[in-house]
CSV table of C-alpha atoms in Angstrom, one decimal:
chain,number,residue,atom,x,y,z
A,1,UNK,CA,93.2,165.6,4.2
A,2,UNK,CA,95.3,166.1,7.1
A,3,UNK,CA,98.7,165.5,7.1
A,4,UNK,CA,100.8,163.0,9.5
A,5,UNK,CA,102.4,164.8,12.8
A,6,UNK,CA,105.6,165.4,12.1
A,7,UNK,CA,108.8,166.3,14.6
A,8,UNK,CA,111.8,167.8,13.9
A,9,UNK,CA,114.5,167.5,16.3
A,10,UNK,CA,118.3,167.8,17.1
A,11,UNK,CA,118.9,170.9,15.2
A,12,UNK,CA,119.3,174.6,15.7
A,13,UNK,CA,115.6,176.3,15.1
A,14,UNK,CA,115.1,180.2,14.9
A,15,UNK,CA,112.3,181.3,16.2
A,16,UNK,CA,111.4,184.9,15.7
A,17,UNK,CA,112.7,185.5,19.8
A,18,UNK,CA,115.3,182.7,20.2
A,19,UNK,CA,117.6,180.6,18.8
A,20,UNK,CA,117.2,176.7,20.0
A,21,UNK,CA,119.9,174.6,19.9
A,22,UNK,CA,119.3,170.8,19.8
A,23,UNK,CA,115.7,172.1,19.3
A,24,UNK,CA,112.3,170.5,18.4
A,25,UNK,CA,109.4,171.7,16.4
A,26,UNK,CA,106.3,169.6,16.8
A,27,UNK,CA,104.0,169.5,13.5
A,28,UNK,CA,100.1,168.9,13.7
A,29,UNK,CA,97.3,169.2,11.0
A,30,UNK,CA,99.9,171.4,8.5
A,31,UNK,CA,100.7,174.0,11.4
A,32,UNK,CA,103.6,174.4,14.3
A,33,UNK,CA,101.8,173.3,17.1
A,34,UNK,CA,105.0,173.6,19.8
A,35,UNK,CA,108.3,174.9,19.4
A,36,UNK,CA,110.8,174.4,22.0
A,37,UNK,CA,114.6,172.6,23.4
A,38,UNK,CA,112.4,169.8,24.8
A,39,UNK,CA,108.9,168.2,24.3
A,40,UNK,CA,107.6,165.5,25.6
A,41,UNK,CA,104.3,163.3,24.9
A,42,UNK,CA,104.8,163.5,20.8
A,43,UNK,CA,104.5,159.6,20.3
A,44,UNK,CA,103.3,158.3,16.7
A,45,UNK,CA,104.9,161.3,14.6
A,46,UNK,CA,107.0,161.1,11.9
A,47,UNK,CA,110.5,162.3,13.3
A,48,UNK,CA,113.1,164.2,11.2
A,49,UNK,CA,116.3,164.1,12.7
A,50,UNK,CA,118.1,167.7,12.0
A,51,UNK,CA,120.9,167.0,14.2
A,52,UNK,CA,124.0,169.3,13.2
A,53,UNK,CA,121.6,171.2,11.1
A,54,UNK,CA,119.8,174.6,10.9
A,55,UNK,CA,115.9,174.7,11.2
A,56,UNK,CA,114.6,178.1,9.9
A,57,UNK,CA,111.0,179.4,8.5
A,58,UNK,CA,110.6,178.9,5.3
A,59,UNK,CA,111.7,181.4,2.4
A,60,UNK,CA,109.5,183.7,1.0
A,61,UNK,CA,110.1,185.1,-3.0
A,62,UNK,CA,107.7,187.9,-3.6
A,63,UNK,CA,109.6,188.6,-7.1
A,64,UNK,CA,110.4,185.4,-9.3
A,65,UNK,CA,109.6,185.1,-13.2
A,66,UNK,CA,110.6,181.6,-13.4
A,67,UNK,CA,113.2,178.5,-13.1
A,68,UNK,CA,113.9,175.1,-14.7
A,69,UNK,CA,113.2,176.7,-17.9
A,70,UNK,CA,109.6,177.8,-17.6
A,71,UNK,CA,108.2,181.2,-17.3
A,72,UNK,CA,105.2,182.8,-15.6
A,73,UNK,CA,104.4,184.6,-18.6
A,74,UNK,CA,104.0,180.7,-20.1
A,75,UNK,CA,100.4,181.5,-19.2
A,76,UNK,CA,100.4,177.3,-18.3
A,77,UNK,CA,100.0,175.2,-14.9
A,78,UNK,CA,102.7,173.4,-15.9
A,79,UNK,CA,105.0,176.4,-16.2
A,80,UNK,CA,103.8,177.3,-12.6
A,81,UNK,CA,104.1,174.0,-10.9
A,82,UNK,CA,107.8,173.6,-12.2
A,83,UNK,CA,108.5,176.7,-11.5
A,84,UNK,CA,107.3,176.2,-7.8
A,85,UNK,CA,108.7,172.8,-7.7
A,86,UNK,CA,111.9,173.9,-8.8
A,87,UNK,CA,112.0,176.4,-6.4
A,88,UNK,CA,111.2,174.6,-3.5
A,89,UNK,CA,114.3,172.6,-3.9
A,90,UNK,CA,116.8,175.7,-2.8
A,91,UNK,CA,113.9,176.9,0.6
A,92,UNK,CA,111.1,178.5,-1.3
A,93,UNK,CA,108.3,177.6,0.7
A,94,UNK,CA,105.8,180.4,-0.5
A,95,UNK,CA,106.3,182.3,-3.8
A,96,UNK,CA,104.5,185.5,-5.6
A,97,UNK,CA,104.0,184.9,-9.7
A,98,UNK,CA,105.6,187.7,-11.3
A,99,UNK,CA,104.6,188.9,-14.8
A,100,UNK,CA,106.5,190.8,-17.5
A,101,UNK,CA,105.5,193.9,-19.5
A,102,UNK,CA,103.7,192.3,-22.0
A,103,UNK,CA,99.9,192.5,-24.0
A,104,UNK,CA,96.8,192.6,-22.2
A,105,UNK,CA,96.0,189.1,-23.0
A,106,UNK,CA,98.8,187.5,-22.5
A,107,UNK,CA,98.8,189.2,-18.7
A,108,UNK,CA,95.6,187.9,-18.7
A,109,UNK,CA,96.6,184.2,-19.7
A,110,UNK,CA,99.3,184.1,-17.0
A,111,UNK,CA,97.0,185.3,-14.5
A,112,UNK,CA,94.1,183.2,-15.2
A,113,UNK,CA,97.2,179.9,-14.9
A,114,UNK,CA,98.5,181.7,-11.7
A,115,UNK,CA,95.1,181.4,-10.1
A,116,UNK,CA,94.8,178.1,-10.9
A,117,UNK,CA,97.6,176.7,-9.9
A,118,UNK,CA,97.0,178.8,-6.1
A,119,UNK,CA,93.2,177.4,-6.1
A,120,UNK,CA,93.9,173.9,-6.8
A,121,UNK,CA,98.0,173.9,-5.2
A,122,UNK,CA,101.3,173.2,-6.7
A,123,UNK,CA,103.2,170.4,-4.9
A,124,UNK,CA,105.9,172.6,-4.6
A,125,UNK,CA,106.0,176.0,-3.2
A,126,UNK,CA,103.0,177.3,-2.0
A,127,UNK,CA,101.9,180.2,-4.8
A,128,UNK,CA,100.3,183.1,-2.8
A,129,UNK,CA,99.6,185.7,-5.1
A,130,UNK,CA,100.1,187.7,-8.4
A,131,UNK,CA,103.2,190.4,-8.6
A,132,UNK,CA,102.6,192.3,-11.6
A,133,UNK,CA,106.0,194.0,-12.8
A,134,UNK,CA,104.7,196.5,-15.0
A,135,UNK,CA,103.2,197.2,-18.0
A,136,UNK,CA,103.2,200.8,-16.3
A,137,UNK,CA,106.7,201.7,-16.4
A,138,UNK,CA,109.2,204.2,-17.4
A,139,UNK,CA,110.6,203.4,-20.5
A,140,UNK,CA,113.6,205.2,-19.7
A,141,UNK,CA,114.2,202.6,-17.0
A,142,UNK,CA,112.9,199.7,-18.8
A,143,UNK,CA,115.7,197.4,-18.2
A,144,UNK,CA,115.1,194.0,-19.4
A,145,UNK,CA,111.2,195.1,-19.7
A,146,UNK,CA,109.8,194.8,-23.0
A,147,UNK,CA,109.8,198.4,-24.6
A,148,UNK,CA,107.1,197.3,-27.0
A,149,UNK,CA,104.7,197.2,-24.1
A,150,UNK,CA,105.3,199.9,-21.8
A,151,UNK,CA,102.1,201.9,-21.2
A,152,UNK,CA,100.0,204.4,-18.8
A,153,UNK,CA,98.7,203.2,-16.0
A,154,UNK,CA,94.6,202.1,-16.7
A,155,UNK,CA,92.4,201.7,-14.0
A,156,UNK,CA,89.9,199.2,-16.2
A,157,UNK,CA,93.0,197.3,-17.6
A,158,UNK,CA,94.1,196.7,-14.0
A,159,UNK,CA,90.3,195.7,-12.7
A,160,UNK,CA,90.3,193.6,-15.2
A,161,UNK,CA,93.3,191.9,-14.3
A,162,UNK,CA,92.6,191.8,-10.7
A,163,UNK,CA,89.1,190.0,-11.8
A,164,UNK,CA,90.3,187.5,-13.8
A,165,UNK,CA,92.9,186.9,-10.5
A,166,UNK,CA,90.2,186.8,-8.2
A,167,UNK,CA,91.4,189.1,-6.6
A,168,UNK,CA,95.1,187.6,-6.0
A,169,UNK,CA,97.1,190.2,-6.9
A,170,UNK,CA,99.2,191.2,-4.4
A,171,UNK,CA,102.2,193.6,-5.8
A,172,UNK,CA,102.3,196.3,-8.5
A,173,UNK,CA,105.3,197.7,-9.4
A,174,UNK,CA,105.2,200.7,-11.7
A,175,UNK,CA,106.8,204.3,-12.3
A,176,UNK,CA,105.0,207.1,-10.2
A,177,UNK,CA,106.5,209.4,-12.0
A,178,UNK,CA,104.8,208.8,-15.5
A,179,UNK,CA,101.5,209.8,-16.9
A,180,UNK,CA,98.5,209.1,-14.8
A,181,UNK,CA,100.3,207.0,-12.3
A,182,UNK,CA,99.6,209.3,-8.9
A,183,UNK,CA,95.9,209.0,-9.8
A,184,UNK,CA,96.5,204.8,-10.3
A,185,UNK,CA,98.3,204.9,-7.2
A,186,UNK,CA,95.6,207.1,-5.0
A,187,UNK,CA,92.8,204.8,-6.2
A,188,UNK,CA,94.6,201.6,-5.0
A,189,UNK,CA,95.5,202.8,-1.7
A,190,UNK,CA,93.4,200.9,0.4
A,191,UNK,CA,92.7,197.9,-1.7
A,192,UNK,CA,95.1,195.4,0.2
A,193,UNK,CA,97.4,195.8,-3.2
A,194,UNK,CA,101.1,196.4,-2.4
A,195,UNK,CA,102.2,199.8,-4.6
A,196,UNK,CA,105.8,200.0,-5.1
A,197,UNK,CA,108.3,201.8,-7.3
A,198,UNK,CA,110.2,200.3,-9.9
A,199,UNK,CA,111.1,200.7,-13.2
A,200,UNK,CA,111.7,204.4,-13.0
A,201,UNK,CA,113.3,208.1,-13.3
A,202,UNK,CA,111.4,209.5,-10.4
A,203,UNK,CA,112.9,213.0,-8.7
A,204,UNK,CA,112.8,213.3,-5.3
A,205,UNK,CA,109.7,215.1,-5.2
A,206,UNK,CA,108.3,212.7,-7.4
A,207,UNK,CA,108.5,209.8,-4.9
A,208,UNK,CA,106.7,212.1,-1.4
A,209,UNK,CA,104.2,212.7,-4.1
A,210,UNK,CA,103.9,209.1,-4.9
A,211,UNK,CA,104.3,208.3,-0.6
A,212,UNK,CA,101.5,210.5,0.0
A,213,UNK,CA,99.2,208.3,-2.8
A,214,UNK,CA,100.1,205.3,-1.6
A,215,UNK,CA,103.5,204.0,-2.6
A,216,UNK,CA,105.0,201.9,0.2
A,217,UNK,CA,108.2,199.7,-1.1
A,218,UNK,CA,110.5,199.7,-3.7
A,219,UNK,CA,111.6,197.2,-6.3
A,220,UNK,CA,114.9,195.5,-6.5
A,221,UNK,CA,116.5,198.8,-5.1
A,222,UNK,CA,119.0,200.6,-7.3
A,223,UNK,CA,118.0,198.2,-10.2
A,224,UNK,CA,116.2,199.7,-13.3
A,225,UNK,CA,115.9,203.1,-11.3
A,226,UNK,CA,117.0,206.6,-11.6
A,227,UNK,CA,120.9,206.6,-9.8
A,228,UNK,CA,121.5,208.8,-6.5
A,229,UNK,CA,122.9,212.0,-7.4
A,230,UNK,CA,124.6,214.6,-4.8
A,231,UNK,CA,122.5,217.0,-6.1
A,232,UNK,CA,119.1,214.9,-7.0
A,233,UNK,CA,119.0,212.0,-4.8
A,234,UNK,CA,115.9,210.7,-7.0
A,235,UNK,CA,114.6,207.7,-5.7
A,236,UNK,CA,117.1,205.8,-4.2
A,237,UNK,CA,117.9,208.4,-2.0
A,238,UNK,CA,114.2,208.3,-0.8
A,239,UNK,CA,114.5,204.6,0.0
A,240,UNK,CA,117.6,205.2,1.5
A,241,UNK,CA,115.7,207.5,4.1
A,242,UNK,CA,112.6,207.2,4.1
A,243,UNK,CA,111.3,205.4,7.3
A,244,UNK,CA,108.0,204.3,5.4
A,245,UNK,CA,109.5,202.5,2.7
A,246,UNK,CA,110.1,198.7,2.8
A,247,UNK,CA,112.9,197.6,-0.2
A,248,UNK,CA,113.5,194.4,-1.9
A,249,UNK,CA,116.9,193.5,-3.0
A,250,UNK,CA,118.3,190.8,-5.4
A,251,UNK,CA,121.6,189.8,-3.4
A,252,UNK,CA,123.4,187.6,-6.1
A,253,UNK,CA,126.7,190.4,-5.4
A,254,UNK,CA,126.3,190.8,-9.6
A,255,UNK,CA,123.1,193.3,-9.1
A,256,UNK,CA,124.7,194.9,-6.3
A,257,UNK,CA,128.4,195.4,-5.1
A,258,UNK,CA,128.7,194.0,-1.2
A,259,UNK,CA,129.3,197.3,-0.3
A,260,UNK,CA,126.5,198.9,-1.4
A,261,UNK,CA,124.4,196.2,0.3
A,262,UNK,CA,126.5,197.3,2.9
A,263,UNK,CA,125.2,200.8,2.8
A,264,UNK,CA,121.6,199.6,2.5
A,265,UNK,CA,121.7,197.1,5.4
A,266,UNK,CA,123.0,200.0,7.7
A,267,UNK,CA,120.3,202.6,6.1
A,268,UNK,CA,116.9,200.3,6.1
A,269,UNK,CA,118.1,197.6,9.0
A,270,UNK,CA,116.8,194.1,8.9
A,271,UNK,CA,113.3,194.9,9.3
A,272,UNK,CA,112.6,197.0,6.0
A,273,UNK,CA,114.8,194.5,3.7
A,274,UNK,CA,113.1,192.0,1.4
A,275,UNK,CA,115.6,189.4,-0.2
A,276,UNK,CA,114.1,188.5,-3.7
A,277,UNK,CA,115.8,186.3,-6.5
A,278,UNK,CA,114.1,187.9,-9.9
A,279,UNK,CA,114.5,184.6,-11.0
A,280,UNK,CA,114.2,183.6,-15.4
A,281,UNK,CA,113.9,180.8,-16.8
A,282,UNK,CA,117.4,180.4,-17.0
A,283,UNK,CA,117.5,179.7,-13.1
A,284,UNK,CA,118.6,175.7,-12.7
A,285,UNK,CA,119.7,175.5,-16.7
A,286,UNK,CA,123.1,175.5,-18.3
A,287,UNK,CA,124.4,179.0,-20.0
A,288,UNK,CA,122.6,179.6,-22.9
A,289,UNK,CA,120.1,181.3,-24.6
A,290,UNK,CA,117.1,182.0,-23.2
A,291,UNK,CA,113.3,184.7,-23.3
A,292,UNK,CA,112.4,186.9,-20.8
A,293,UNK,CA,109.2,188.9,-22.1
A,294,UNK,CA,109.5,188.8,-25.4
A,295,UNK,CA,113.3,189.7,-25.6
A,296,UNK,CA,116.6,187.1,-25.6
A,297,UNK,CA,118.8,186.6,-22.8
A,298,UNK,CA,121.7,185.3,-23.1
A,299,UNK,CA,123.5,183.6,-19.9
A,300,UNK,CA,127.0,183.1,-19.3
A,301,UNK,CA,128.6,181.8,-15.7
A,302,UNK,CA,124.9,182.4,-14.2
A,303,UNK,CA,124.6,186.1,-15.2
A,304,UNK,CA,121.6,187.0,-17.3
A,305,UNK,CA,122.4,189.6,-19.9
A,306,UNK,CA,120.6,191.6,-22.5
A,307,UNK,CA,122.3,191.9,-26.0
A,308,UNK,CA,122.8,195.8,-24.8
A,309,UNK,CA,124.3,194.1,-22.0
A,310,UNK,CA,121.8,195.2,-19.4
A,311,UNK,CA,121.3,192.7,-16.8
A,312,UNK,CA,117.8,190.8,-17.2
A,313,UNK,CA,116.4,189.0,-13.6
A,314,UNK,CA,119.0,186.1,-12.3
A,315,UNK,CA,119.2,182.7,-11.6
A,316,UNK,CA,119.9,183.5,-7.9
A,317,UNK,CA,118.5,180.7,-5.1
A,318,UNK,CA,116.5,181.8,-2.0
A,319,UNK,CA,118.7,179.8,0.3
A,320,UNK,CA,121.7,181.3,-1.5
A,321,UNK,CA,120.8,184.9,-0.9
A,322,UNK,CA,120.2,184.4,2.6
A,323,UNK,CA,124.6,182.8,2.4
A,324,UNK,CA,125.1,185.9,0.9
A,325,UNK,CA,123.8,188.3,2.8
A,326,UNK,CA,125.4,186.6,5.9
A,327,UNK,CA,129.2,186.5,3.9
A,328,UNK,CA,129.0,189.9,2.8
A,329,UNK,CA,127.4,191.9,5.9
A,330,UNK,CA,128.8,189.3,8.9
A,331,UNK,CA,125.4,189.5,10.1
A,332,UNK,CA,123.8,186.8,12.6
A,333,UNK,CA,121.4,184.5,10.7
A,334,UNK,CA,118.3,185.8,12.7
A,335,UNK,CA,118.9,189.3,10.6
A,336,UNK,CA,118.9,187.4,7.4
A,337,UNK,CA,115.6,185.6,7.5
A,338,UNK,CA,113.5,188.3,8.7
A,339,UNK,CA,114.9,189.6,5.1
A,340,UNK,CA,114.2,186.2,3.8
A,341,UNK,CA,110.5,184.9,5.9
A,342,UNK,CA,108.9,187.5,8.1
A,343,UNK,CA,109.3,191.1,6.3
A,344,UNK,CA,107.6,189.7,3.1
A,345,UNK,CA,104.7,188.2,4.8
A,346,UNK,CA,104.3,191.5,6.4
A,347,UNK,CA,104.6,193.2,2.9
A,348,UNK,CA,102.0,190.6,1.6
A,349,UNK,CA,99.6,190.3,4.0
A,350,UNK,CA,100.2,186.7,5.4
A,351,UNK,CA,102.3,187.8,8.9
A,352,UNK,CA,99.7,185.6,10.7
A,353,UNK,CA,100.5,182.3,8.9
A,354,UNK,CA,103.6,182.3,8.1
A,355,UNK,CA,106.9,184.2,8.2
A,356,UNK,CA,108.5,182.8,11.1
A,357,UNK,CA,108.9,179.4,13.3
A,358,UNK,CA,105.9,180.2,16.2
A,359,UNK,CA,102.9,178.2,17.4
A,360,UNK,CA,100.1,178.6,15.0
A,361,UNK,CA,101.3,179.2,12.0
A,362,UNK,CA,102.1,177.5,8.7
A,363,UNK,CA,104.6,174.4,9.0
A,364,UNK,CA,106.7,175.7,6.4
A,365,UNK,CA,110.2,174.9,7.5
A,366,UNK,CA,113.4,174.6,5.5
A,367,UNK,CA,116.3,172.4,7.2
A,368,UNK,CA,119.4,174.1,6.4
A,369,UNK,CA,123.7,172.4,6.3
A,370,UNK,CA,126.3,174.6,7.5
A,371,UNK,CA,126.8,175.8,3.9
A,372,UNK,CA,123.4,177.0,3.7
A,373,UNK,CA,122.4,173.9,1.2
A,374,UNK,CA,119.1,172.5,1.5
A,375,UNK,CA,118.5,169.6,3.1
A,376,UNK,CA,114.7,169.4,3.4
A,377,UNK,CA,111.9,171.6,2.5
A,378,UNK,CA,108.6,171.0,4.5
A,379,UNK,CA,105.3,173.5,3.1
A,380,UNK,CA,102.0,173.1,5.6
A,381,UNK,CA,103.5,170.3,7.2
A,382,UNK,CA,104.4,168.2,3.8
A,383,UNK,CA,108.0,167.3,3.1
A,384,UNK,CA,108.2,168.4,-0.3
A,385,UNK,CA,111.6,168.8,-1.0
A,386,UNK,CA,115.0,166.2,0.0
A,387,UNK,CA,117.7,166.9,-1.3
């Protein structure tokens, strides 16, 4: 059914080439159909007045577990939609499930929920795919993976996955280094599935063997990896450099100190960043307890912790990653939510729909304060989210 025309007017809008201020962005069938300072002739639309307010393109979270105290790995459409719904409250417009290390089936029962939930919607944020974070990992570099789990890289485990997806997975992240995984990594190439490093010890020579089969990001950079070295810069120092690498980054300042953000900001630039929350089911709880794969987490002032004291995901905010990463760096907000919108629809697949504020694509729009808190939440031309 198609949804009311909407406008949105009075506030600053980003488009991908400008910023507006006292802008409008005129909203037809669940897509932008103008963006611009002025616009006449839009009579009989609902209007949303975002006067002293930020209008930016919806945020996109290619690695999130969970929130509100569900899990993807709950294997349930409930688990998903409060998940998504949760979400949405803090700018997520568009989300990618992401699974832990865990058994065959229960990979399998998550997926088969996940595919649901992006066949029949979420009311929330818009699901658009499957990120599986391991089972094929180093388990030197486990981090808050389940040991118990950690296997090779199979060909007809992963087919079987992708079938029982229908075909929506969209991110791998394993450990080129280990047993079998170049091969994995050659045969996905050109499936449409995004192959990036995580979760491991690779060498430098490890990772332009892994380049050359396919690999083409890396997950939450200097996280669960092999650290730089002078004299073996391992993988980080090929993220750091390499041109053909996209990186995501959880930018809660606990992951990663401000000035090593710093350093990555001024190595990658805006256009190779992806902001990510690796989100649990601790996100929007009080400290406590909680599971993450199998394994307790305990959290304490927001920071999710391993018994070893290894950090495990976060209960970090889309909208408050993009504050960060304007507080730490002093970057313009344009910067930010390419990091935020348009470099992960890239990643993904979805530049043509969404991403960014332009004519054509997917209404999702998040209305922003001056503190970066939420206001509204609009996904395909639905207002979803007030706060």
């Amino acid at each position: 059914m198609p949804t009311k025309a909407l406008v949105i007017e009075g506030g600053t809008v980003f488009t991908p080439f400008m910023r507006i201020d006292e802008g409008t962005v005129y909203i037809e069938n669940g897509r932008i159909a103008k963006v611009g300072k002025r616009i006449s002739g839009l009579s009989g639309a609902e209007i949303v007045d975002a006067s002293g307010m930020t209008v930016v393109p919806g945020f996109m979270d290619t690695h999130v577990h969970g929130g509100s105290g569900y899990d993807v790995m709950d294997g349930t459409v409930e688990a998903l939609r409060t998940i998504a719904a949760y979400h949405a409250r803090f700018g997520t417009t568009s989300m990618v499930a992401t699974t832990t290390t865990e058994s065959l089936d229960r990979i399998i029962q998550a997926v088969r929920a996940t595919r649901t939930v992006i066949e029949g919607g979420t009311g929330g944020a818009e699901v658009l795919g499957i990120h599986l974070e391991g089972p094929y990992i180093n388990p030197e570099r486990s981090g808050a993976q389940n040991l118990e789990h950690v296997r090779s890289p199979s060909l007809s485990e992963f087919k079987r996955i992708l079938e029982e997806s229908a075909n929506r997975v969209r991110i791998v992240t394993l450990a080129p280094e280990i047993k079998g995984a170049v091969e994995f990594i050659a045969a996905l190439k050109n499936s449409g599935v995004v192959l990036s490093a995580g979760h491991s010890n690779a060498s430098y020579a490890d990772m332009f063997s892994a380049i050359d089969a396919g690999i083409t990001h890396i997950t939450h950079v200097f996280n669960g990896m092999r650290e730089f070295h002078h004299r073996e810069p391992g993988i980080v120092g090929v993220a750091l450099t390499c041109e053909e690498l996209t990186v995501s980054m959880i930018a809660d300042g606990v992951h990663l100190h401000p000035n090593v953000i710093e350093l990555l900001f001024k190595a990658k630039g805006a256009d190779n960043i992806i902001l990510i929350t690796d989100a649990i089911r601790a996100a929007g709880m009080s400290d406590g307890t909680y599971e993450l794969g199998g394994l307790p987490v305990t959290v304490k002032s927001g920071i999710c912790r391993l018994a070893s004291g290894t950090l495990a995901g976060s209960t970090l905010t889309m909208n408050m990653a993009v504050k960060n990463i304007v507080d730490f760096l002093g970057i313009p907000l344009s910067d930010a939510l390419k990091m935020a919108s348009t470099n992960a629809a890239k990643m993904i697949g979805f530049a043509d729909s969404k991403g960014s504020l332009e004519e054509g694509k997917d209404a999702d729009i998040v209305i922003l304060d001056e503190d970066f808190n939420v206001k509204k939440t609009i996904v395909k031309g639905r207002i979803i989210a007030t706060n």
